[in-house]
mmCIF file with all atom_site columns, C-alpha atoms in Angstrom:
data_model
loop_
_atom_site.group_PDB
_atom_site.id
_atom_site.type_symbol
_atom_site.label_atom_id
_atom_site.label_alt_id
_atom_site.label_comp_id
_atom_site.label_asym_id
_atom_site.label_entity_id
_atom_site.label_seq_id
_atom_site.pdbx_PDB_ins_code
_atom_site.Cartn_x
_atom_site.Cartn_y
_atom_site.Cartn_z
_atom_site.occupancy
_atom_site.B_iso_or_equiv
_atom_site.pdbx_formal_charge
_atom_site.auth_seq_id
_atom_site.auth_comp_id
_atom_site.auth_asym_id
_atom_site.auth_atom_id
_atom_site.pdbx_PDB_model_num
ATOM 1   C CA . MET Z 1 1   ? -0.299  -0.252 0.099   1.00 0.00 ? 1   MET Z CA 1
ATOM 2   C CA . CYS Z 1 2   ? 1.132   3.724  -0.790  1.00 0.00 ? 2   CYS Z CA 1
ATOM 3   C CA . GLY Z 1 3   ? -1.066  5.718  1.240   1.00 0.00 ? 3   GLY Z CA 1
ATOM 4   C CA . ARG Z 1 4   ? 1.054   9.061  2.517   1.00 0.00 ? 4   ARG Z CA 1
ATOM 5   C CA . VAL Z 1 5   ? 3.602   10.863 0.103   1.00 0.00 ? 5   VAL Z CA 1
ATOM 6   C CA . VAL Z 1 6   ? 5.847   13.585 0.021   1.00 0.00 ? 6   VAL Z CA 1
ATOM 7   C CA . GLN Z 1 7   ? 5.898   16.469 -2.410  1.00 0.00 ? 7   GLN Z CA 1
ATOM 8   C CA . LYS Z 1 8   ? 8.453   19.396 -1.638  1.00 0.00 ? 8   LYS Z CA 1
ATOM 9   C CA . THR Z 1 9   ? 10.197  19.910 -5.144  1.00 0.00 ? 9   THR Z CA 1
ATOM 10  C CA . PRO Z 1 10  ? 8.727   23.275 -6.611  1.00 0.00 ? 10  PRO Z CA 1
ATOM 11  C CA . MET Z 1 11  ? 6.413   22.991 -9.607  1.00 0.00 ? 11  MET Z CA 1
ATOM 12  C CA . SER Z 1 12  ? 8.610   25.301 -11.702 1.00 0.00 ? 12  SER Z CA 1
ATOM 13  C CA . GLU Z 1 13  ? 11.201  22.435 -11.494 1.00 0.00 ? 13  GLU Z CA 1
ATOM 14  C CA . ILE Z 1 14  ? 8.539   19.603 -11.774 1.00 0.00 ? 14  ILE Z CA 1
ATOM 15  C CA . ARG Z 1 15  ? 7.626   21.208 -15.008 1.00 0.00 ? 15  ARG Z CA 1
ATOM 16  C CA . VAL Z 1 16  ? 11.206  20.906 -16.331 1.00 0.00 ? 16  VAL Z CA 1
ATOM 17  C CA . LEU Z 1 17  ? 11.988  17.495 -15.150 1.00 0.00 ? 17  LEU Z CA 1
ATOM 18  C CA . PHE Z 1 18  ? 8.852   16.142 -16.388 1.00 0.00 ? 18  PHE Z CA 1
ATOM 19  C CA . GLU Z 1 19  ? 8.295   18.394 -19.923 1.00 0.00 ? 19  GLU Z CA 1
ATOM 20  C CA . THR Z 1 20  ? 5.431   19.177 -19.054 1.00 0.00 ? 20  THR Z CA 1
ATOM 21  C CA . ALA Z 1 21  ? 3.899   22.184 -21.400 1.00 0.00 ? 21  ALA Z CA 1
ATOM 22  C CA . ASN Z 1 22  ? 0.687   23.849 -19.544 1.00 0.00 ? 22  ASN Z CA 1
ATOM 23  C CA . PRO Z 1 23  ? 1.092   26.807 -16.875 1.00 0.00 ? 23  PRO Z CA 1
ATOM 24  C CA . VAL Z 1 24  ? 2.838   25.636 -13.612 1.00 0.00 ? 24  VAL Z CA 1
ATOM 25  C CA . PRO Z 1 25  ? -0.109  24.925 -11.568 1.00 0.00 ? 25  PRO Z CA 1
ATOM 26  C CA . ASN Z 1 26  ? -0.261  26.776 -7.825  1.00 0.00 ? 26  ASN Z CA 1
ATOM 27  C CA . ALA Z 1 27  ? 0.414   23.725 -5.609  1.00 0.00 ? 27  ALA Z CA 1
ATOM 28  C CA . ALA Z 1 28  ? 2.424   23.970 -2.363  1.00 0.00 ? 28  ALA Z CA 1
ATOM 29  C CA . ALA Z 1 29  ? 4.960   21.725 -0.943  1.00 0.00 ? 29  ALA Z CA 1
ATOM 30  C CA . THR Z 1 30  ? 3.159   18.667 1.025   1.00 0.00 ? 30  THR Z CA 1
ATOM 31  C CA . TYR Z 1 31  ? 5.411   16.625 3.787   1.00 0.00 ? 31  TYR Z CA 1
ATOM 32  C CA . ASN Z 1 32  ? 2.443   14.514 4.516   1.00 0.00 ? 32  ASN Z CA 1
ATOM 33  C CA . GLY Z 1 33  ? 0.159   14.135 1.373   1.00 0.00 ? 33  GLY Z CA 1
ATOM 34  C CA . ALA Z 1 34  ? -2.898  11.699 2.131   1.00 0.00 ? 34  ALA Z CA 1
ATOM 35  C CA . PRO Z 1 35  ? -5.792  10.479 0.107   1.00 0.00 ? 35  PRO Z CA 1
ATOM 36  C CA . THR Z 1 36  ? -8.220  12.811 -0.928  1.00 0.00 ? 36  THR Z CA 1
ATOM 37  C CA . ASP Z 1 37  ? -5.568  15.473 -1.013  1.00 0.00 ? 37  ASP Z CA 1
ATOM 38  C CA . THR Z 1 38  ? -5.458  17.246 -4.322  1.00 0.00 ? 38  THR Z CA 1
ATOM 39  C CA . LEU Z 1 39  ? -1.782  16.776 -5.818  1.00 0.00 ? 39  LEU Z CA 1
ATOM 40  C CA . PRO Z 1 40  ? -0.034  17.460 -8.833  1.00 0.00 ? 40  PRO Z CA 1
ATOM 41  C CA . VAL Z 1 41  ? 0.276   14.610 -11.428 1.00 0.00 ? 41  VAL Z CA 1
ATOM 42  C CA . VAL Z 1 42  ? 1.581   14.294 -14.965 1.00 0.00 ? 42  VAL Z CA 1
ATOM 43  C CA . ARG Z 1 43  ? -0.520  13.239 -18.082 1.00 0.00 ? 43  ARG Z CA 1
ATOM 44  C CA . LEU Z 1 44  ? -1.462  14.190 -21.563 1.00 0.00 ? 44  LEU Z CA 1
ATOM 45  C CA . ASP Z 1 45  ? -3.723  16.971 -22.715 1.00 0.00 ? 45  ASP Z CA 1
ATOM 46  C CA . ARG Z 1 46  ? -5.959  16.332 -25.478 1.00 0.00 ? 46  ARG Z CA 1
ATOM 47  C CA . ASP Z 1 47  ? -3.278  17.638 -27.850 1.00 0.00 ? 47  ASP Z CA 1
ATOM 48  C CA . GLY Z 1 48  ? -0.872  14.742 -26.600 1.00 0.00 ? 48  GLY Z CA 1
ATOM 49  C CA . ARG Z 1 49  ? 1.366   17.101 -24.728 1.00 0.00 ? 49  ARG Z CA 1
ATOM 50  C CA . ARG Z 1 50  ? 2.755   16.435 -21.250 1.00 0.00 ? 50  ARG Z CA 1
ATOM 51  C CA . SER Z 1 51  ? 0.453   18.527 -18.654 1.00 0.00 ? 51  SER Z CA 1
ATOM 52  C CA . LEU Z 1 52  ? 0.838   19.059 -14.883 1.00 0.00 ? 52  LEU Z CA 1
ATOM 53  C CA . ASP Z 1 53  ? -2.440  19.518 -13.299 1.00 0.00 ? 53  ASP Z CA 1
ATOM 54  C CA . LEU Z 1 54  ? -3.909  19.069 -9.736  1.00 0.00 ? 54  LEU Z CA 1
ATOM 55  C CA . LEU Z 1 55  ? -6.040  15.903 -8.975  1.00 0.00 ? 55  LEU Z CA 1
ATOM 56  C CA . ARG Z 1 56  ? -8.015  14.463 -5.928  1.00 0.00 ? 56  ARG Z CA 1
ATOM 57  C CA . TRP Z 1 57  ? -6.267  11.378 -4.508  1.00 0.00 ? 57  TRP Z CA 1
ATOM 58  C CA . GLY Z 1 58  ? -8.426  8.266  -4.456  1.00 0.00 ? 58  GLY Z CA 1
ATOM 59  C CA . LEU Z 1 59  ? -9.875  7.496  -7.858  1.00 0.00 ? 59  LEU Z CA 1
ATOM 60  C CA . VAL Z 1 60  ? -13.542 7.710  -8.173  1.00 0.00 ? 60  VAL Z CA 1
ATOM 61  C CA . PRO Z 1 61  ? -14.717 5.688  -11.249 1.00 0.00 ? 61  PRO Z CA 1
ATOM 62  C CA . TRP Z 1 62  ? -17.061 7.612  -13.839 1.00 0.00 ? 62  TRP Z CA 1
ATOM 63  C CA . TRP Z 1 63  ? -19.676 5.144  -12.985 1.00 0.00 ? 63  TRP Z CA 1
ATOM 64  C CA . SER Z 1 64  ? -19.862 5.356  -9.376  1.00 0.00 ? 64  SER Z CA 1
ATOM 65  C CA . LYS Z 1 65  ? -22.807 7.011  -7.705  1.00 0.00 ? 65  LYS Z CA 1
ATOM 66  C CA . ASP Z 1 66  ? -20.836 8.543  -4.628  1.00 0.00 ? 66  ASP Z CA 1
ATOM 67  C CA . ILE Z 1 67  ? -17.605 10.328 -4.482  1.00 0.00 ? 67  ILE Z CA 1
ATOM 68  C CA . LYS Z 1 68  ? -16.774 8.434  -1.594  1.00 0.00 ? 68  LYS Z CA 1
ATOM 69  C CA . MET Z 1 69  ? -15.918 5.274  -3.310  1.00 0.00 ? 69  MET Z CA 1
ATOM 70  C CA . GLY Z 1 70  ? -12.746 7.353  -4.360  1.00 0.00 ? 70  GLY Z CA 1
ATOM 71  C CA . ALA Z 1 71  ? -11.347 6.582  -0.457  1.00 0.00 ? 71  ALA Z CA 1
ATOM 72  C CA . ARG Z 1 72  ? -11.368 3.176  -0.924  1.00 0.00 ? 72  ARG Z CA 1
ATOM 73  C CA . CYS Z 1 73  ? -9.606  3.563  -4.546  1.00 0.00 ? 73  CYS Z CA 1
ATOM 74  C CA . ILE Z 1 74  ? -6.167  4.922  -3.626  1.00 0.00 ? 74  ILE Z CA 1
ATOM 75  C CA . ASN Z 1 75  ? -4.073  2.505  -4.783  1.00 0.00 ? 75  ASN Z CA 1
ATOM 76  C CA . ALA Z 1 76  ? -4.698  -0.252 -7.798  1.00 0.00 ? 76  ALA Z CA 1
ATOM 77  C CA . MET Z 1 77  ? -3.090  -3.458 -7.768  1.00 0.00 ? 77  MET Z CA 1
ATOM 78  C CA . ALA Z 1 78  ? -0.157  -3.946 -10.921 1.00 0.00 ? 78  ALA Z CA 1
ATOM 79  C CA . GLU Z 1 79  ? -1.909  -7.349 -11.112 1.00 0.00 ? 79  GLU Z CA 1
ATOM 80  C CA . THR Z 1 80  ? -5.369  -6.602 -11.180 1.00 0.00 ? 80  THR Z CA 1
ATOM 81  C CA . VAL Z 1 81  ? -5.329  -3.061 -12.599 1.00 0.00 ? 81  VAL Z CA 1
ATOM 82  C CA . ALA Z 1 82  ? -6.532  -4.344 -16.161 1.00 0.00 ? 82  ALA Z CA 1
ATOM 83  C CA . THR Z 1 83  ? -9.791  -6.462 -14.965 1.00 0.00 ? 83  THR Z CA 1
ATOM 84  C CA . LYS Z 1 84  ? -10.793 -4.832 -11.604 1.00 0.00 ? 84  LYS Z CA 1
ATOM 85  C CA . PRO Z 1 85  ? -13.998 -2.766 -12.285 1.00 0.00 ? 85  PRO Z CA 1
ATOM 86  C CA . ALA Z 1 86  ? -13.112 0.110  -10.436 1.00 0.00 ? 86  ALA Z CA 1
ATOM 87  C CA . PHE Z 1 87  ? -9.683  0.706  -12.707 1.00 0.00 ? 87  PHE Z CA 1
ATOM 88  C CA . ARG Z 1 88  ? -10.329 -1.322 -15.901 1.00 0.00 ? 88  ARG Z CA 1
ATOM 89  C CA . ASP Z 1 89  ? -11.848 1.402  -17.781 1.00 0.00 ? 89  ASP Z CA 1
ATOM 90  C CA . ALA Z 1 90  ? -9.043  3.978  -16.755 1.00 0.00 ? 90  ALA Z CA 1
ATOM 91  C CA . PHE Z 1 91  ? -6.716  1.409  -17.797 1.00 0.00 ? 91  PHE Z CA 1
ATOM 92  C CA . THR Z 1 92  ? -8.302  0.616  -21.185 1.00 0.00 ? 92  THR Z CA 1
ATOM 93  C CA . ARG Z 1 93  ? -8.837  3.892  -22.375 1.00 0.00 ? 93  ARG Z CA 1
ATOM 94  C CA . GLY Z 1 94  ? -5.140  5.048  -21.744 1.00 0.00 ? 94  GLY Z CA 1
ATOM 95  C CA . GLN Z 1 95  ? -5.924  7.374  -18.575 1.00 0.00 ? 95  GLN Z CA 1
ATOM 96  C CA . ARG Z 1 96  ? -2.224  6.820  -17.341 1.00 0.00 ? 96  ARG Z CA 1
ATOM 97  C CA . CYS Z 1 97  ? -0.394  9.321  -15.327 1.00 0.00 ? 97  CYS Z CA 1
ATOM 98  C CA . LEU Z 1 98  ? 2.571   9.709  -13.371 1.00 0.00 ? 98  LEU Z CA 1
ATOM 99  C CA . VAL Z 1 99  ? 2.444   11.299 -9.798  1.00 0.00 ? 99  VAL Z CA 1
ATOM 100 C CA . PRO Z 1 100 ? 5.854   12.851 -9.203  1.00 0.00 ? 100 PRO Z CA 1
ATOM 101 C CA . VAL Z 1 101 ? 7.064   12.797 -5.349  1.00 0.00 ? 101 VAL Z CA 1
ATOM 102 C CA . ASP Z 1 102 ? 10.243  13.101 -3.616  1.00 0.00 ? 102 ASP Z CA 1
ATOM 103 C CA . GLY Z 1 103 ? 8.862   10.042 -1.124  1.00 0.00 ? 103 GLY Z CA 1
ATOM 104 C CA . PHE Z 1 104 ? 6.688   8.467  0.573   1.00 0.00 ? 104 PHE Z CA 1
ATOM 105 C CA . TYR Z 1 105 ? 5.853   6.589  3.951   1.00 0.00 ? 105 TYR Z CA 1
ATOM 106 C CA . GLU Z 1 106 ? 5.754   2.917  4.969   1.00 0.00 ? 106 GLU Z CA 1
ATOM 107 C CA . TRP Z 1 107 ? 4.810   1.530  8.518   1.00 0.00 ? 107 TRP Z CA 1
ATOM 108 C CA . LYS Z 1 108 ? 7.244   -1.645 9.787   1.00 0.00 ? 108 LYS Z CA 1
ATOM 109 C CA . LYS Z 1 109 ? 5.859   -3.890 12.218  1.00 0.00 ? 109 LYS Z CA 1
ATOM 110 C CA . THR Z 1 110 ? 8.382   -3.963 15.087  1.00 0.00 ? 110 THR Z CA 1
ATOM 111 C CA . ALA Z 1 111 ? 7.851   -5.792 18.665  1.00 0.00 ? 111 ALA Z CA 1
ATOM 112 C CA . THR Z 1 112 ? 7.053   -2.137 20.183  1.00 0.00 ? 112 THR Z CA 1
ATOM 113 C CA . GLY Z 1 113 ? 4.799   -1.088 17.102  1.00 0.00 ? 113 GLY Z CA 1
ATOM 114 C CA . LYS Z 1 114 ? 4.750   0.579  13.995  1.00 0.00 ? 114 LYS Z CA 1
ATOM 115 C CA . GLN Z 1 115 ? 7.605   2.405  12.995  1.00 0.00 ? 115 GLN Z CA 1
ATOM 116 C CA . PRO Z 1 116 ? 7.192   4.644  10.079  1.00 0.00 ? 116 PRO Z CA 1
ATOM 117 C CA . TYR Z 1 117 ? 9.897   5.079  7.231   1.00 0.00 ? 117 TYR Z CA 1
ATOM 118 C CA . ALA Z 1 118 ? 10.705  7.761  4.342   1.00 0.00 ? 118 ALA Z CA 1
ATOM 119 C CA . ILE Z 1 119 ? 11.612  5.852  1.100   1.00 0.00 ? 119 ILE Z CA 1
ATOM 120 C CA . VAL Z 1 120 ? 13.189  8.068  -1.366  1.00 0.00 ? 120 VAL Z CA 1
ATOM 121 C CA . SER Z 1 121 ? 15.488  7.826  -4.755  1.00 0.00 ? 121 SER Z CA 1
ATOM 122 C CA . ALA Z 1 122 ? 19.130  7.252  -3.871  1.00 0.00 ? 122 ALA Z CA 1
ATOM 123 C CA . ASP Z 1 123 ? 20.106  10.327 -5.709  1.00 0.00 ? 123 ASP Z CA 1
ATOM 124 C CA . GLY Z 1 124 ? 17.711  12.382 -4.332  1.00 0.00 ? 124 GLY Z CA 1
ATOM 125 C CA . LEU Z 1 125 ? 15.740  13.531 -7.516  1.00 0.00 ? 125 LEU Z CA 1
ATOM 126 C CA . PRO Z 1 126 ? 12.010  13.180 -7.627  1.00 0.00 ? 126 PRO Z CA 1
ATOM 127 C CA . LEU Z 1 127 ? 10.560  9.345  -8.143  1.00 0.00 ? 127 LEU Z CA 1
ATOM 128 C CA . ALA Z 1 128 ? 7.389   8.988  -10.702 1.00 0.00 ? 128 ALA Z CA 1
ATOM 129 C CA . MET Z 1 129 ? 4.725   6.339  -9.628  1.00 0.00 ? 129 MET Z CA 1
ATOM 130 C CA . ALA Z 1 130 ? 2.781   5.185  -12.168 1.00 0.00 ? 130 ALA Z CA 1
ATOM 131 C CA . GLY Z 1 131 ? -1.030  5.829  -11.592 1.00 0.00 ? 131 GLY Z CA 1
ATOM 132 C CA . LEU Z 1 132 ? -4.537  6.380  -13.286 1.00 0.00 ? 132 LEU Z CA 1
ATOM 133 C CA . TRP Z 1 133 ? -6.799  9.100  -13.591 1.00 0.00 ? 133 TRP Z CA 1
ATOM 134 C CA . GLU Z 1 134 ? -10.560 9.463  -14.049 1.00 0.00 ? 134 GLU Z CA 1
ATOM 135 C CA . ARG Z 1 135 ? -13.231 12.141 -14.584 1.00 0.00 ? 135 ARG Z CA 1
ATOM 136 C CA . TRP Z 1 136 ? -16.510 11.952 -12.632 1.00 0.00 ? 136 TRP Z CA 1
ATOM 137 C CA . LYS Z 1 137 ? -19.603 13.693 -12.618 1.00 0.00 ? 137 LYS Z CA 1
ATOM 138 C CA . ASP Z 1 138 ? -21.710 14.395 -9.495  1.00 0.00 ? 138 ASP Z CA 1
ATOM 139 C CA . GLY Z 1 139 ? -25.447 13.287 -10.837 1.00 0.00 ? 139 GLY Z CA 1
ATOM 140 C CA . VAL Z 1 140 ? -26.934 15.528 -8.140  1.00 0.00 ? 140 VAL Z CA 1
ATOM 141 C CA . SER Z 1 141 ? -24.392 19.065 -8.308  1.00 0.00 ? 141 SER Z CA 1
ATOM 142 C CA . GLY Z 1 142 ? -23.360 18.250 -11.608 1.00 0.00 ? 142 GLY Z CA 1
ATOM 143 C CA . ASP Z 1 143 ? -19.746 19.070 -10.380 1.00 0.00 ? 143 ASP Z CA 1
ATOM 144 C CA . THR Z 1 144 ? -17.208 17.058 -12.385 1.00 0.00 ? 144 THR Z CA 1
ATOM 145 C CA . VAL Z 1 145 ? -14.488 15.776 -9.969  1.00 0.00 ? 145 VAL Z CA 1
ATOM 146 C CA . GLN Z 1 146 ? -10.783 14.410 -11.700 1.00 0.00 ? 146 GLN Z CA 1
ATOM 147 C CA . SER Z 1 147 ? -8.844  11.973 -9.545  1.00 0.00 ? 147 SER Z CA 1
ATOM 148 C CA . PHE Z 1 148 ? -6.308  9.613  -9.791  1.00 0.00 ? 148 PHE Z CA 1
ATOM 149 C CA . THR Z 1 149 ? -4.776  6.306  -7.924  1.00 0.00 ? 149 THR Z CA 1
ATOM 150 C CA . ILE Z 1 150 ? -1.411  5.191  -7.470  1.00 0.00 ? 150 ILE Z CA 1
ATOM 151 C CA . ILE Z 1 151 ? -0.410  1.479  -8.601  1.00 0.00 ? 151 ILE Z CA 1
ATOM 152 C CA . THR Z 1 152 ? 1.327   -1.004 -6.335  1.00 0.00 ? 152 THR Z CA 1
ATOM 153 C CA . THR Z 1 153 ? 3.248   -3.987 -7.220  1.00 0.00 ? 153 THR Z CA 1
ATOM 154 C CA . ALA Z 1 154 ? 5.500   -6.634 -5.380  1.00 0.00 ? 154 ALA Z CA 1
ATOM 155 C CA . PRO Z 1 155 ? 8.460   -5.008 -3.313  1.00 0.00 ? 155 PRO Z CA 1
ATOM 156 C CA . ASN Z 1 156 ? 12.002  -5.034 -4.111  1.00 0.00 ? 156 ASN Z CA 1
ATOM 157 C CA . ALA Z 1 157 ? 14.641  -5.771 -1.388  1.00 0.00 ? 157 ALA Z CA 1
ATOM 158 C CA . LEU Z 1 158 ? 14.381  -2.470 0.446   1.00 0.00 ? 158 LEU Z CA 1
ATOM 159 C CA . CYS Z 1 159 ? 10.891  -2.076 0.534   1.00 0.00 ? 159 CYS Z CA 1
ATOM 160 C CA . GLY Z 1 160 ? 10.140  -5.580 1.499   1.00 0.00 ? 160 GLY Z CA 1
ATOM 161 C CA . ALA Z 1 161 ? 11.825  -5.100 4.327   1.00 0.00 ? 161 ALA Z CA 1
ATOM 162 C CA . ILE Z 1 162 ? 9.582   -2.653 5.731   1.00 0.00 ? 162 ILE Z CA 1
ATOM 163 C CA . HIS Z 1 163 ? 5.906   -3.540 4.047   1.00 0.00 ? 163 HIS Z CA 1
ATOM 164 C CA . ASP Z 1 164 ? 4.669   -6.278 1.242   1.00 0.00 ? 164 ASP Z CA 1
ATOM 165 C CA . ARG Z 1 165 ? 3.781   -3.882 -1.431  1.00 0.00 ? 165 ARG Z CA 1
ATOM 166 C CA . MET Z 1 166 ? 5.536   -0.644 -2.955  1.00 0.00 ? 166 MET Z CA 1
ATOM 167 C CA . PRO Z 1 167 ? 4.415   1.723  -5.582  1.00 0.00 ? 167 PRO Z CA 1
ATOM 168 C CA . ALA Z 1 168 ? 4.853   0.885  -9.207  1.00 0.00 ? 168 ALA Z CA 1
ATOM 169 C CA . ILE Z 1 169 ? 8.294   3.610  -9.907  1.00 0.00 ? 169 ILE Z CA 1
ATOM 170 C CA . LEU Z 1 170 ? 8.987   4.093  -13.317 1.00 0.00 ? 170 LEU Z CA 1
ATOM 171 C CA . PRO Z 1 171 ? 12.546  5.209  -14.930 1.00 0.00 ? 171 PRO Z CA 1
ATOM 172 C CA . PRO Z 1 172 ? 12.329  8.261  -17.035 1.00 0.00 ? 172 PRO Z CA 1
ATOM 173 C CA . GLU Z 1 173 ? 13.148  6.028  -20.011 1.00 0.00 ? 173 GLU Z CA 1
ATOM 174 C CA . LYS Z 1 174 ? 9.721   4.535  -19.247 1.00 0.00 ? 174 LYS Z CA 1
ATOM 175 C CA . TRP Z 1 175 ? 7.601   7.446  -18.915 1.00 0.00 ? 175 TRP Z CA 1
ATOM 176 C CA . ALA Z 1 176 ? 6.527   8.046  -22.461 1.00 0.00 ? 176 ALA Z CA 1
ATOM 177 C CA . ALA Z 1 177 ? 5.626   4.475  -23.128 1.00 0.00 ? 177 ALA Z CA 1
ATOM 178 C CA . TRP Z 1 178 ? 3.063   4.407  -19.639 1.00 0.00 ? 178 TRP Z CA 1
ATOM 179 C CA . LEU Z 1 179 ? 1.838   8.176  -20.523 1.00 0.00 ? 179 LEU Z CA 1
ATOM 180 C CA . GLY Z 1 180 ? 1.095   6.827  -24.294 1.00 0.00 ? 180 GLY Z CA 1
ATOM 181 C CA . GLU Z 1 181 ? 3.535   8.735  -26.226 1.00 0.00 ? 181 GLU Z CA 1
ATOM 182 C CA . ARG Z 1 182 ? 4.458   5.922  -28.080 1.00 0.00 ? 182 ARG Z CA 1
ATOM 183 C CA . GLU Z 1 183 ? 2.300   2.811  -28.805 1.00 0.00 ? 183 GLU Z CA 1
ATOM 184 C CA . THR Z 1 184 ? 2.105   0.331  -26.264 1.00 0.00 ? 184 THR Z CA 1
ATOM 185 C CA . ASP Z 1 185 ? 0.067   -3.015 -25.798 1.00 0.00 ? 185 ASP Z CA 1
ATOM 186 C CA . ALA Z 1 186 ? -1.114  -3.812 -22.402 1.00 0.00 ? 186 ALA Z CA 1
ATOM 187 C CA . ASP Z 1 187 ? 1.218   -6.755 -21.758 1.00 0.00 ? 187 ASP Z CA 1
ATOM 188 C CA . GLU Z 1 188 ? 4.024   -4.099 -22.204 1.00 0.00 ? 188 GLU Z CA 1
ATOM 189 C CA . LEU Z 1 189 ? 2.260   -1.699 -19.720 1.00 0.00 ? 189 LEU Z CA 1
ATOM 190 C CA . ARG Z 1 190 ? 1.315   -4.496 -17.317 1.00 0.00 ? 190 ARG Z CA 1
ATOM 191 C CA . TRP Z 1 191 ? 5.171   -6.025 -17.620 1.00 0.00 ? 191 TRP Z CA 1
ATOM 192 C CA . MET Z 1 192 ? 6.399   -1.959 -16.728 1.00 0.00 ? 192 MET Z CA 1
ATOM 193 C CA . ILE Z 1 193 ? 4.122   -1.770 -13.602 1.00 0.00 ? 193 ILE Z CA 1
ATOM 194 C CA . LEU Z 1 194 ? 4.826   -5.208 -12.607 1.00 0.00 ? 194 LEU Z CA 1
ATOM 195 C CA . ARG Z 1 195 ? 8.599   -5.044 -12.343 1.00 0.00 ? 195 ARG Z CA 1
ATOM 196 C CA . PRO Z 1 196 ? 9.793   -3.646 -8.861  1.00 0.00 ? 196 PRO Z CA 1
ATOM 197 C CA . TYR Z 1 197 ? 12.181  -0.597 -8.703  1.00 0.00 ? 197 TYR Z CA 1
ATOM 198 C CA . PRO Z 1 198 ? 15.811  -1.620 -8.270  1.00 0.00 ? 198 PRO Z CA 1
ATOM 199 C CA . ALA Z 1 199 ? 16.475  -1.313 -4.439  1.00 0.00 ? 199 ALA Z CA 1
ATOM 200 C CA . GLU Z 1 200 ? 19.783  0.036  -5.143  1.00 0.00 ? 200 GLU Z CA 1
ATOM 201 C CA . ARG Z 1 201 ? 18.285  2.890  -6.708  1.00 0.00 ? 201 ARG Z CA 1
ATOM 202 C CA . MET Z 1 202 ? 16.497  3.500  -3.340  1.00 0.00 ? 202 MET Z CA 1
ATOM 203 C CA . ARG Z 1 203 ? 17.232  4.296  0.481   1.00 0.00 ? 203 ARG Z CA 1
ATOM 204 C CA . ALA Z 1 204 ? 15.102  4.450  3.411   1.00 0.00 ? 204 ALA Z CA 1
ATOM 205 C CA . TYR Z 1 205 ? 15.463  5.756  6.810   1.00 0.00 ? 205 TYR Z CA 1
ATOM 206 C CA . PRO Z 1 206 ? 13.426  5.946  10.031  1.00 0.00 ? 206 PRO Z CA 1
ATOM 207 C CA . VAL Z 1 207 ? 11.131  9.523  10.920  1.00 0.00 ? 207 VAL Z CA 1
ATOM 208 C CA . ASP Z 1 208 ? 8.800   10.411 13.478  1.00 0.00 ? 208 ASP Z CA 1
ATOM 209 C CA . ALA Z 1 209 ? 5.434   9.137  14.270  1.00 0.00 ? 209 ALA Z CA 1
ATOM 210 C CA . ARG Z 1 210 ? 3.864   12.241 13.925  1.00 0.00 ? 210 ARG Z CA 1
ATOM 211 C CA . VAL Z 1 211 ? 3.651   11.381 10.252  1.00 0.00 ? 211 VAL Z CA 1
ATOM 212 C CA . GLY Z 1 212 ? 0.881   9.318  11.102  1.00 0.00 ? 212 GLY Z CA 1
ATOM 213 C CA . ASN Z 1 213 ? -1.177  11.867 11.856  1.00 0.00 ? 213 ASN Z CA 1
ATOM 214 C CA . VAL Z 1 214 ? -2.729  13.505 8.638   1.00 0.00 ? 214 VAL Z CA 1
ATOM 215 C CA . ARG Z 1 215 ? -3.038  17.202 10.280  1.00 0.00 ? 215 ARG Z CA 1
ATOM 216 C CA . ASN Z 1 216 ? 1.059   16.953 10.801  1.00 0.00 ? 216 ASN Z CA 1
ATOM 217 C CA . ASN Z 1 217 ? 2.489   18.609 7.872   1.00 0.00 ? 217 ASN Z CA 1
ATOM 218 C CA . ASP Z 1 218 ? 6.220   20.222 8.130   1.00 0.00 ? 218 ASP Z CA 1
ATOM 219 C CA . PRO Z 1 219 ? 9.525   19.405 6.493   1.00 0.00 ? 219 PRO Z CA 1
ATOM 220 C CA . GLU Z 1 220 ? 10.828  18.055 9.855   1.00 0.00 ? 220 GLU Z CA 1
ATOM 221 C CA . LEU Z 1 221 ? 8.185   14.692 9.039   1.00 0.00 ? 221 LEU Z CA 1
ATOM 222 C CA . PHE Z 1 222 ? 10.649  14.284 6.424   1.00 0.00 ? 222 PHE Z CA 1
ATOM 223 C CA . GLU Z 1 223 ? 13.849  14.058 8.473   1.00 0.00 ? 223 GLU Z CA 1
ATOM 224 C CA . PRO Z 1 224 ? 15.645  11.070 9.854   1.00 0.00 ? 224 PRO Z CA 1
ATOM 225 C CA . ALA Z 1 225 ? 14.933  10.084 13.164  1.00 0.00 ? 225 ALA Z CA 1
ATOM 226 C CA . SER Z 1 226 ? 16.654  7.855  15.647  1.00 0.00 ? 226 SER Z CA 1
ATOM 227 C CA . LEU Z 1 227 ? 15.040  4.551  16.155  1.00 0.00 ? 227 LEU Z CA 1
ATOM 228 C CA . ALA Z 1 228 ? 14.135  3.915  20.310  1.00 0.00 ? 228 ALA Z CA 1
ATOM 229 C CA . ALA Z 1 229 ? 16.791  1.610  21.881  1.00 0.00 ? 229 ALA Z CA 1
#
């Protein structure tokens, strides 16, 4: 599961890194991004250009009667993303996106309770999580909500020591294929997200338990913390 993320790199730098074409959205840094938050993602616009947009975390299928379903769809398993009803339409229609993050949190079970860890790239650059996005219209108000989910896969050795799943992270050379800038079949797409990101390209460190409360959102959450003796 991936249920908390850090996005602190300025949007102007994300625009350069991901080569997006639209104006930079106004998004503040978050050190404890959580489901139902509005976060930046990269996807293709109607003209096939990369676009950096703000979407709600928790995919609401187009057919859902209630926006609350999004809270149950914050993650999509790579193994079933093409077949599970909540995600298969977005996957089939090519509504794929990248979720740029500076890191994410996972909790490791210990003898004294759960210890949160931050997991980041070894080189300090943002990571690109594979995701899907959807557009949903409220049948009562008529409002349109655009939302996304993060795809998870089997963990690499680093993440597996902390949790039994990890986000599907794609290296830059895979971004074009995932976004749909080149023709790609479903088998290739599934193969991309079923492969765990190399453990040697990541590092993990313990962080303060305050990260467990979504009301806490400050840079200190992302700093290394000492483990209790």
